[in-house]
Coordinates of C-alpha atoms in Angstrom, one line a residue:
M197 CA 49.3 57.3 -19.1
S198 CA 49.6 54.1 -21.2
E199 CA 46.0 54.5 -22.6
E200 CA 46.6 58.2 -23.6
E201 CA 47.7 59.0 -27.1
V202 CA 50.6 61.3 -27.6
N203 CA 50.4 63.5 -30.7
Y204 CA 53.2 65.6 -32.0
A205 CA 52.5 69.0 -33.4
S206 CA 54.8 71.6 -34.9
V207 CA 54.5 75.2 -33.8
V208 CA 55.9 78.0 -35.8
F209 CA 56.5 81.4 -34.1
K210 CA 56.4 84.2 -36.5
N211 CA 57.3 87.9 -36.1
K212 CA 54.7 90.5 -36.4
K213 CA 56.7 92.1 -39.0
H214 CA 57.1 90.4 -42.3
P215 CA 60.6 89.3 -42.5
P216 CA 62.2 88.7 -45.8
P217 CA 62.2 85.2 -47.3
E218 CA 65.6 84.6 -46.0
A219 CA 64.5 85.3 -42.5
I220 CA 61.8 82.7 -42.8
K221 CA 64.3 80.0 -43.4
E222 CA 66.0 81.0 -40.2
E223 CA 62.9 80.8 -38.1
E224 CA 63.1 78.3 -35.4
I225 CA 60.7 75.4 -35.4
V226 CA 59.6 74.2 -32.0
Y227 CA 57.9 70.8 -31.4
D228 CA 55.7 70.2 -28.5
E229 CA 53.6 67.2 -27.4
V230 CA 49.8 67.6 -27.3
K231 CA 47.9 65.1 -25.3
V232 CA 44.3 64.4 -26.3
R233 CA 41.9 62.5 -24.0
G234 CA 38.8 60.5 -25.0
E235 CA 39.6 60.0 -28.7
T236 CA 39.9 56.6 -30.2
P237 CA 43.1 56.1 -32.0
K238 CA 42.8 56.1 -35.7
Q239 CA 45.0 53.2 -36.0
T240 CA 42.9 51.1 -33.7
S241 CA 39.7 52.0 -35.6
D242 CA 41.3 51.1 -38.8
S243 CA 42.5 47.8 -37.3
N244 CA 39.0 46.9 -35.9
A245 CA 37.5 47.9 -39.2
G246 CA 39.7 45.3 -40.9
L247 CA 38.9 42.6 -38.3
L248 CA 35.1 42.8 -38.2
P249 CA 34.6 41.7 -41.8
D250 CA 36.8 38.6 -41.1
K251 CA 34.7 37.6 -38.1
K252 CA 31.5 38.0 -40.0
A253 CA 32.9 36.0 -42.8
N254 CA 34.0 33.2 -40.4
K255 CA 30.5 33.2 -38.8
R256 CA 28.8 33.0 -42.1
R257 CA 31.2 30.2 -43.2
R258 CA 30.4 28.2 -40.0
H259 CA 26.7 28.8 -40.6
Y260 CA 26.9 27.5 -44.1
Q261 CA 28.9 24.5 -43.0
Q262 CA 26.3 23.6 -40.3
L263 CA 23.6 24.1 -42.9
A264 CA 25.4 21.9 -45.4
C265 CA 25.9 19.2 -42.7
C266 CA 22.2 19.2 -41.9
L267 CA 21.3 19.0 -45.5
G268 CA 23.7 16.1 -45.9
I269 CA 22.2 14.2 -43.0
L270 CA 18.7 14.8 -44.3
C271 CA 19.7 13.5 -47.7
V272 CA 21.2 10.3 -46.1
I273 CA 17.9 9.8 -44.1
L274 CA 15.8 10.3 -47.3
L275 CA 18.0 7.9 -49.1
L276 CA 17.7 5.2 -46.4
G277 CA 13.9 5.7 -46.4
I278 CA 13.7 5.3 -50.1
I279 CA 15.8 2.1 -49.9
A280 CA 13.6 0.8 -47.1
L281 CA 10.5 1.5 -49.1
C282 CA 12.0 -0.2 -52.2
V283 CA 12.8 -3.3 -50.1
L284 CA 9.4 -3.4 -48.5
H285 CA 7.7 -3.0 -51.9
Q286 CA 9.8 -5.8 -53.4
S287 CA 8.9 -8.0 -50.4
K288 CA 5.2 -7.3 -50.7
T289 CA 5.3 -7.8 -54.4
T290 CA 6.9 -11.2 -54.0
S291 CA 4.4 -12.2 -51.3
L292 CA 1.5 -11.1 -53.4
T293 CA 2.8 -13.0 -56.4
A294 CA 3.0 -16.1 -54.3
E295 CA -0.5 -15.6 -52.9
N296 CA -1.8 -15.1 -56.4
Q297 CA -0.2 -18.3 -57.5
K298 CA -1.8 -20.2 -54.6
L299 CA -5.2 -18.6 -55.3
S300 CA -4.9 -19.6 -58.9
T301 CA -4.0 -23.1 -58.0
R302 CA -6.9 -23.2 -55.5
N303 CA -9.3 -21.8 -58.1
Q304 CA -8.3 -24.6 -60.5
E305 CA -8.8 -27.2 -57.8
L306 CA -12.3 -25.7 -56.9
E307 CA -13.2 -25.6 -60.6
T308 CA -12.3 -29.3 -60.9
Q309 CA -14.3 -30.2 -57.8
K310 CA -17.2 -28.2 -59.1
N311 CA -17.1 -30.1 -62.4
N312 CA -16.8 -33.4 -60.5
L313 CA -19.8 -32.5 -58.3
T314 CA -21.8 -31.4 -61.3
A315 CA -21.2 -34.8 -62.9
Q316 CA -22.0 -36.6 -59.7
I317 CA -25.3 -34.6 -59.3
R318 CA -26.2 -35.4 -62.9
D319 CA -25.5 -39.1 -62.3
M320 CA -27.5 -39.0 -59.1
E321 CA -30.4 -37.4 -60.8
T322 CA -30.4 -40.1 -63.4
N323 CA -30.1 -42.8 -60.8
W324 CA -32.8 -41.1 -58.7
N325 CA -35.2 -41.0 -61.6
E326 CA -34.4 -44.7 -62.3
L327 CA -34.9 -45.4 -58.6
N328 CA -38.2 -43.6 -58.5
V329 CA -39.4 -45.5 -61.5
S330 CA -38.2 -48.7 -59.9
R331 CA -39.8 -47.9 -56.5
A332 CA -43.0 -46.9 -58.2
Q333 CA -43.1 -50.1 -60.1
W334 CA -42.2 -52.0 -56.9
S335 CA -45.1 -50.3 -55.1
I336 CA -47.5 -51.1 -57.9
D337 CA -46.4 -54.7 -57.9
A338 CA -46.4 -54.9 -54.1
Y339 CA -49.9 -53.3 -53.6
C340 CA -51.4 -54.4 -56.9
P341 CA -50.0 -57.8 -57.8
K342 CA -50.8 -59.3 -61.2
T343 CA -53.0 -62.4 -61.4
N344 CA -53.5 -63.7 -65.0
N345 CA -52.4 -60.3 -66.4
D346 CA -55.0 -58.6 -64.2
R347 CA -54.0 -56.4 -61.2
E348 CA -55.9 -56.5 -58.0
C349 CA -54.9 -53.7 -55.5
K350 CA -54.9 -54.1 -51.8
V351 CA -54.5 -51.7 -48.9
C352 CA -51.4 -53.5 -47.6
Q353 CA -48.6 -55.0 -49.7
D354 CA -47.8 -58.7 -49.7
G355 CA -46.5 -59.9 -46.3
W356 CA -48.2 -57.1 -44.3
K357 CA -51.2 -57.5 -42.0
Y358 CA -54.0 -55.0 -42.3
N359 CA -56.0 -53.9 -39.2
D360 CA -58.4 -51.1 -38.8
T361 CA -57.3 -49.8 -35.4
T362 CA -57.3 -46.1 -34.5
K363 CA -56.3 -45.6 -38.1
P364 CA -56.1 -48.1 -40.9
S365 CA -52.6 -49.6 -40.6
C366 CA -50.4 -52.3 -42.1
Y367 CA -48.1 -54.4 -39.8
A368 CA -45.1 -56.4 -40.6
I369 CA -44.3 -59.1 -38.0
N370 CA -40.5 -59.8 -38.3
N371 CA -40.3 -63.0 -36.3
A372 CA -36.7 -63.8 -37.5
A373 CA -34.8 -66.8 -36.3
H374 CA -32.5 -66.1 -33.3
P375 CA -29.2 -65.4 -35.3
N376 CA -31.0 -62.8 -37.5
R377 CA -32.6 -60.9 -34.6
R378 CA -31.6 -57.3 -34.1
T379 CA -31.1 -54.6 -31.4
W380 CA -33.7 -51.9 -31.0
E381 CA -31.8 -49.4 -33.2
E382 CA -31.1 -52.0 -35.9
A383 CA -34.7 -53.2 -36.0
R384 CA -35.9 -49.6 -36.3
E385 CA -33.6 -49.0 -39.3
D386 CA -35.1 -52.1 -40.9
C387 CA -38.6 -50.6 -40.5
R388 CA -37.4 -47.3 -42.0
G389 CA -36.0 -49.1 -44.9
K390 CA -39.5 -50.5 -45.5
N391 CA -41.0 -47.0 -45.4
S392 CA -42.4 -47.6 -42.0
N393 CA -41.5 -47.4 -38.3
F394 CA -42.0 -49.2 -35.0
T395 CA -45.6 -49.5 -33.9
V396 CA -46.9 -46.8 -31.5
I397 CA -49.9 -47.8 -29.2
H398 CA -52.3 -45.1 -28.0
D399 CA -55.5 -47.1 -27.3
E400 CA -56.8 -50.4 -26.0
K401 CA -57.7 -51.7 -29.5
E402 CA -54.2 -51.3 -30.9
K403 CA -52.7 -52.7 -27.7
K404 CA -54.7 -55.9 -28.2
V405 CA -53.8 -56.1 -31.9
I406 CA -50.0 -55.8 -31.2
N407 CA -50.4 -58.4 -28.4
A408 CA -52.1 -60.8 -30.8
Y409 CA -49.3 -60.2 -33.4
S410 CA -46.6 -61.1 -30.9
W411 CA -46.5 -64.7 -32.0
G412 CA -44.5 -67.3 -30.3
S413 CA -42.9 -64.9 -27.8
K414 CA -42.1 -66.1 -24.3
G415 CA -39.5 -65.8 -21.6
T416 CA -37.2 -63.0 -22.6
N417 CA -37.7 -63.2 -26.3
G418 CA -40.4 -60.7 -27.5
Y419 CA -41.0 -58.1 -30.2
W420 CA -39.6 -54.6 -30.2
I421 CA -42.2 -51.8 -30.2
G422 CA -41.7 -48.0 -30.4
L423 CA -41.3 -47.4 -26.7
R424 CA -38.1 -46.6 -24.8
V425 CA -36.6 -44.6 -21.9
E426 CA -35.8 -40.9 -22.7
D427 CA -34.8 -38.3 -20.2
G428 CA -35.8 -40.6 -17.3
K429 CA -39.3 -41.3 -18.8
W430 CA -40.9 -43.8 -21.0
K431 CA -41.7 -42.2 -24.4
W432 CA -43.0 -43.4 -27.7
I433 CA -41.0 -42.7 -30.9
D434 CA -43.5 -40.0 -32.0
G435 CA -42.4 -38.0 -28.8
S436 CA -45.6 -38.7 -26.8
D437 CA -45.5 -39.9 -23.2
L438 CA -46.7 -43.3 -22.1
T439 CA -50.4 -43.2 -21.2
V440 CA -51.6 -46.7 -21.8
N441 CA -49.9 -49.3 -19.6
Y442 CA -49.7 -52.9 -20.4
W443 CA -46.8 -54.1 -18.4
A444 CA -46.4 -57.9 -17.8
Q445 CA -43.8 -57.0 -15.2
P446 CA -43.8 -53.4 -13.8
P447 CA -40.5 -51.7 -14.8
P448 CA -38.1 -50.2 -12.2
T449 CA -38.8 -46.7 -11.0
P450 CA -37.2 -44.5 -12.2
P451 CA -36.9 -46.2 -15.6
P452 CA -33.4 -47.3 -16.2
F453 CA -31.4 -45.6 -19.0
G454 CA -30.8 -47.6 -22.1
H455 CA -34.0 -49.7 -21.7
C456 CA -36.6 -50.4 -24.4
A457 CA -40.0 -52.3 -24.4
I458 CA -40.8 -55.6 -25.9
S459 CA -44.2 -57.1 -26.4
F460 CA -45.2 -60.7 -25.5
E461 CA -48.2 -62.7 -26.8
K462 CA -51.0 -62.9 -24.1
E463 CA -48.7 -61.2 -21.5
G464 CA -48.0 -57.6 -22.2
W465 CA -44.7 -55.6 -22.2
K466 CA -41.4 -56.0 -20.5
S467 CA -38.4 -53.7 -20.0
V468 CA -35.1 -55.0 -21.4
R469 CA -31.8 -53.4 -22.5
C470 CA -32.0 -51.9 -26.0
D471 CA -28.8 -53.7 -27.1
V472 CA -30.4 -57.2 -26.7
R473 CA -31.3 -58.9 -30.0
Q474 CA -35.1 -59.4 -30.4
Q475 CA -37.8 -59.8 -33.1
W476 CA -39.7 -56.6 -34.1
I477 CA -43.0 -55.3 -35.5
C478 CA -43.2 -52.5 -38.1
E479 CA -46.2 -50.3 -38.9
K480 CA -47.3 -48.0 -41.7
N481 CA -50.5 -46.4 -42.9
A482 CA -52.7 -48.5 -45.2
L483 CA -53.6 -47.2 -48.7
S484 CA -56.9 -45.6 -49.3
L485 CA -58.6 -47.4 -52.2

C-alpha cells in the first residue's frame, strides 16, 4: 500500500435534464479516490530528472580532476628530465673543456719535442758526416800511410797481422798487461770498436795461425777467441757448431754454462769462465788491392 499512489478525482453527477444555471450551482460534488498501479509518480520522475545531470556533472568533474592531476605529474617529470639533461650537458661540457685544454697542452709539448728532435737529428747528421769524413780519412791513413808525401796502401792497417788463411784476414793481437786485460764480453766490444770481431776457426790452417799468434801465453793466461758455450754446446760467434777440436785439456761434458775458450801458444784451447780477464785476438777481412 505504501508504494501505491493515491490520486484524487472529482466526479460530478448531472441530471439528464438540463437544469437551469441555478441548479448547477446546487449540484453536489463527490470526491473519490482512484488508485493507479504500475505508474511512476510524476514527482519522482521529475526528481530523478533533476539528480541525473548533477551526477553526470560530478563524474565529469572528477574525470577532469584526474586528467589534470596526470598532466601535472607528467609536467613535473618532464621538468625534472630537462633539468637532469641540462646538468649532464653542463658536466660533459666542463669535462670536454678540460680535456681540450690537456690535449692543447700535450700538443704544445709534442711540438716542442718534435722541434728538439729535429734539431738533434740535424746536429747528428752534421756530426755523422764529419765522423764519416774523419773515419774515411783515418782508414786512408791507416791502410795507406804517407811516406815522404807518397802513400803506400796495404791490405791490413798498421798494427794488424796479415795472413792468407781460408780467406785473406787481418789479426790484431791484444797482449795487454795484466791490469788492462778484459773479460770475454769486454774484449769482444773492443774488437767491434775496431770494425772487427773475435777470430773464428774452421780449418787446420787457421787453427795453426791463431796458435802461433798466441804469444807468451801459459798457465791460465791465454787469448780469447770467438768460442763459448751456448744452449749446452760449444758454438762460434757466427752461430756455427764446433767441428775442429784443438783442446789442450778436454772440457767437461756437458759444457759448463758461462764458459768461453782461450788459446795458448803451442798448446791449444782451454775452457775457462767468461768473466775471467784475459788477452784477446781480433780478426777482420783484408782489403783487396
